[in-house]
Short mmCIF file of C-alpha atoms in Angstrom, two decimals:
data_model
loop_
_atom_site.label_atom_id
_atom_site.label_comp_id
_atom_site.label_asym_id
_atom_site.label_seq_id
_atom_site.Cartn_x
_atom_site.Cartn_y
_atom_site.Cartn_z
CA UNK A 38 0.00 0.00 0.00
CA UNK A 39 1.51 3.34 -0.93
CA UNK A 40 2.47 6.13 1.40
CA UNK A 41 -0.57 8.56 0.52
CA UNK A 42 -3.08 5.60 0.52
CA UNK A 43 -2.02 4.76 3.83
CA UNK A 44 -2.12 8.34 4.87
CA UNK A 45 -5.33 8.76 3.66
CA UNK A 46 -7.18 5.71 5.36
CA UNK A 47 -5.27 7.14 8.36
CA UNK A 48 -6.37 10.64 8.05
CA UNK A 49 -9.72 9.09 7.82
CA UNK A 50 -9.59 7.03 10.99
CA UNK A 51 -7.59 10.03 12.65
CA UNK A 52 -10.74 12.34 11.69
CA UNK A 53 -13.20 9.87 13.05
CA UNK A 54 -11.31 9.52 16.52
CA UNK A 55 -11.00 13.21 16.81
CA UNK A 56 -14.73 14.48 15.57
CA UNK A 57 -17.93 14.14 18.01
CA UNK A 58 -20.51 12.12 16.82
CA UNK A 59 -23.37 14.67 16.66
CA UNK A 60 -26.91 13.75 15.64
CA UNK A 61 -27.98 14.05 12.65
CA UNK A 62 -30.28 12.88 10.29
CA UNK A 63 -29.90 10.08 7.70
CA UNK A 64 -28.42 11.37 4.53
CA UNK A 65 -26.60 13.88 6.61
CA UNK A 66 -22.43 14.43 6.43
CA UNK A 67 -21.17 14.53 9.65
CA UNK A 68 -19.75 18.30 10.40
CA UNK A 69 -16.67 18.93 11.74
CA UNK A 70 -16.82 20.74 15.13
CA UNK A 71 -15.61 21.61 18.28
CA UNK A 72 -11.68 22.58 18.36
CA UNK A 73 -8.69 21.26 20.21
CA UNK A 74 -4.87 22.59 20.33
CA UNK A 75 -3.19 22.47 17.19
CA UNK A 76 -0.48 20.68 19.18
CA UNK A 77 -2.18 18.03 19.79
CA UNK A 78 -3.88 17.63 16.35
CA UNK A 79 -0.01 17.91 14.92
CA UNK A 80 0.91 15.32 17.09
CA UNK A 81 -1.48 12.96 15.84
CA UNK A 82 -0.87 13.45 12.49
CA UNK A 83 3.08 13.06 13.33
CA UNK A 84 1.66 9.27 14.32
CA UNK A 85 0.35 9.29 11.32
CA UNK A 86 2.57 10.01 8.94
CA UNK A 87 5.62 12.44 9.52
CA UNK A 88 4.87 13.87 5.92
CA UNK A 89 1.30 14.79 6.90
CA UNK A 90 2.54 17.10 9.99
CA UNK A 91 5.21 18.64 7.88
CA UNK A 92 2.83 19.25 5.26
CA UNK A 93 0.49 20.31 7.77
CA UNK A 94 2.76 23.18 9.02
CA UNK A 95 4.27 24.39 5.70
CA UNK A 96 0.42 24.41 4.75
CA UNK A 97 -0.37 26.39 8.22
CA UNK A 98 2.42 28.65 7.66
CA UNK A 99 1.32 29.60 3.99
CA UNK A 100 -1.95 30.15 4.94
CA UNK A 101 -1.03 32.87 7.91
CA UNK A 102 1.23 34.45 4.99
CA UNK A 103 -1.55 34.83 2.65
CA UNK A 104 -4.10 35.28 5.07
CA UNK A 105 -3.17 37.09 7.84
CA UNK A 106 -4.15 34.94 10.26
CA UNK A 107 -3.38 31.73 11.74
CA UNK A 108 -5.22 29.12 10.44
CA UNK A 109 -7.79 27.27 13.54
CA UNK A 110 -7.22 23.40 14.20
CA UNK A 111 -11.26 23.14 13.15
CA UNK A 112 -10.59 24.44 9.58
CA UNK A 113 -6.98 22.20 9.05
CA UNK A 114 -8.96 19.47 9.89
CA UNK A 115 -11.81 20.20 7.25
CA UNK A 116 -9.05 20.38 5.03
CA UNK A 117 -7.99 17.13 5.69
CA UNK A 118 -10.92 15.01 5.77
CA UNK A 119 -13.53 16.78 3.63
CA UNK A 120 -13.80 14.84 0.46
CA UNK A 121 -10.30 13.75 -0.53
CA UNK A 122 -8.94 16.32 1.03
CA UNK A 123 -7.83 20.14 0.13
CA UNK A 124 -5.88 19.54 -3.03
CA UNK A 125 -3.68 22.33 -1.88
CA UNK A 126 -2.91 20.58 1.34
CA UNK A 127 -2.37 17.03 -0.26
CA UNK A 128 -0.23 18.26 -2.59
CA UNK A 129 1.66 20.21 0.03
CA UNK A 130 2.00 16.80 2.21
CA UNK A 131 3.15 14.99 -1.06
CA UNK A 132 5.96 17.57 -1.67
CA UNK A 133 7.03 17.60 1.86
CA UNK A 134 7.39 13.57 1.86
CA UNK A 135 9.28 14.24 -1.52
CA UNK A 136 11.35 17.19 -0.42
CA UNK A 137 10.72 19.48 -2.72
CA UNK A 138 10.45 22.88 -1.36
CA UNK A 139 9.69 24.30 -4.42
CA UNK A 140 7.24 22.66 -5.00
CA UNK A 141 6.06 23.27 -1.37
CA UNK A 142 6.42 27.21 -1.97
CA UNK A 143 4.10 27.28 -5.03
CA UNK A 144 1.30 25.08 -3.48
CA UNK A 145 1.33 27.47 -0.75
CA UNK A 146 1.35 30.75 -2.58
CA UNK A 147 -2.03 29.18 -4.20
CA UNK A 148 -3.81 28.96 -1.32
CA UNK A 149 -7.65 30.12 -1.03
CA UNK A 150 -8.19 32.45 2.03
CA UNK A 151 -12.28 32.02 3.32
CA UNK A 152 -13.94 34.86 2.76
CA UNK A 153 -16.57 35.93 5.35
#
């Protein structure tokens, strides 16, 4: 199994371990909610996979840069689970594992700040 498909099925577990399980109605995605430290979120994902923390931070460090804020454990988690994940962030974890900073510099300079 590769690196990424074991990331992912691990991401997916991690997200499951780390969301509540709120009510909702059949049909229904289950929402990401509540916070906890970013710490401790980065420390799971270091369990994880290495690559998905480093990628995690370069992605968290972009973000502030573009954004001018620090990104919330909440929305880094979205980013990981939701769907297949950001493509922004997956890509960053992919060039991380590979060690291509370049690579890591112009994923983050493409990333989407929320509006709102």
């Amino acid at each position: 199994m590769s690196l990424l498909t074991r990331a992912a099925l691990l991401f997916a577990m991690l997200s499951i371990l780390t969301t509540p399980a709120p009510a909702h109605a059949q049909g229904d995605t289950a929402a990401i909610e509540g916070d906890l430290p970013i710490e401790s979120y980065l420390s799971l994902l270091s369990q994880v996979a290495p690559a998905a923390r480093d990628g995690a931070e370069a992605y968290m460090a972009a973000f502030r840069k573009r954004c001018g804020r620090a990104l919330q454990t909440v929305e880094l988690r979205r980013a990981f689970a939701e769907g297949s994940g950001d493509p922004t962030l997956m890509a960053m974890v992919r060039a991380t594992h590979q060690k291509d900073t370049a690579a890591v510099q112009r994923f983050g300079a493409t990333i989407a700040c929320p509006r709102g």
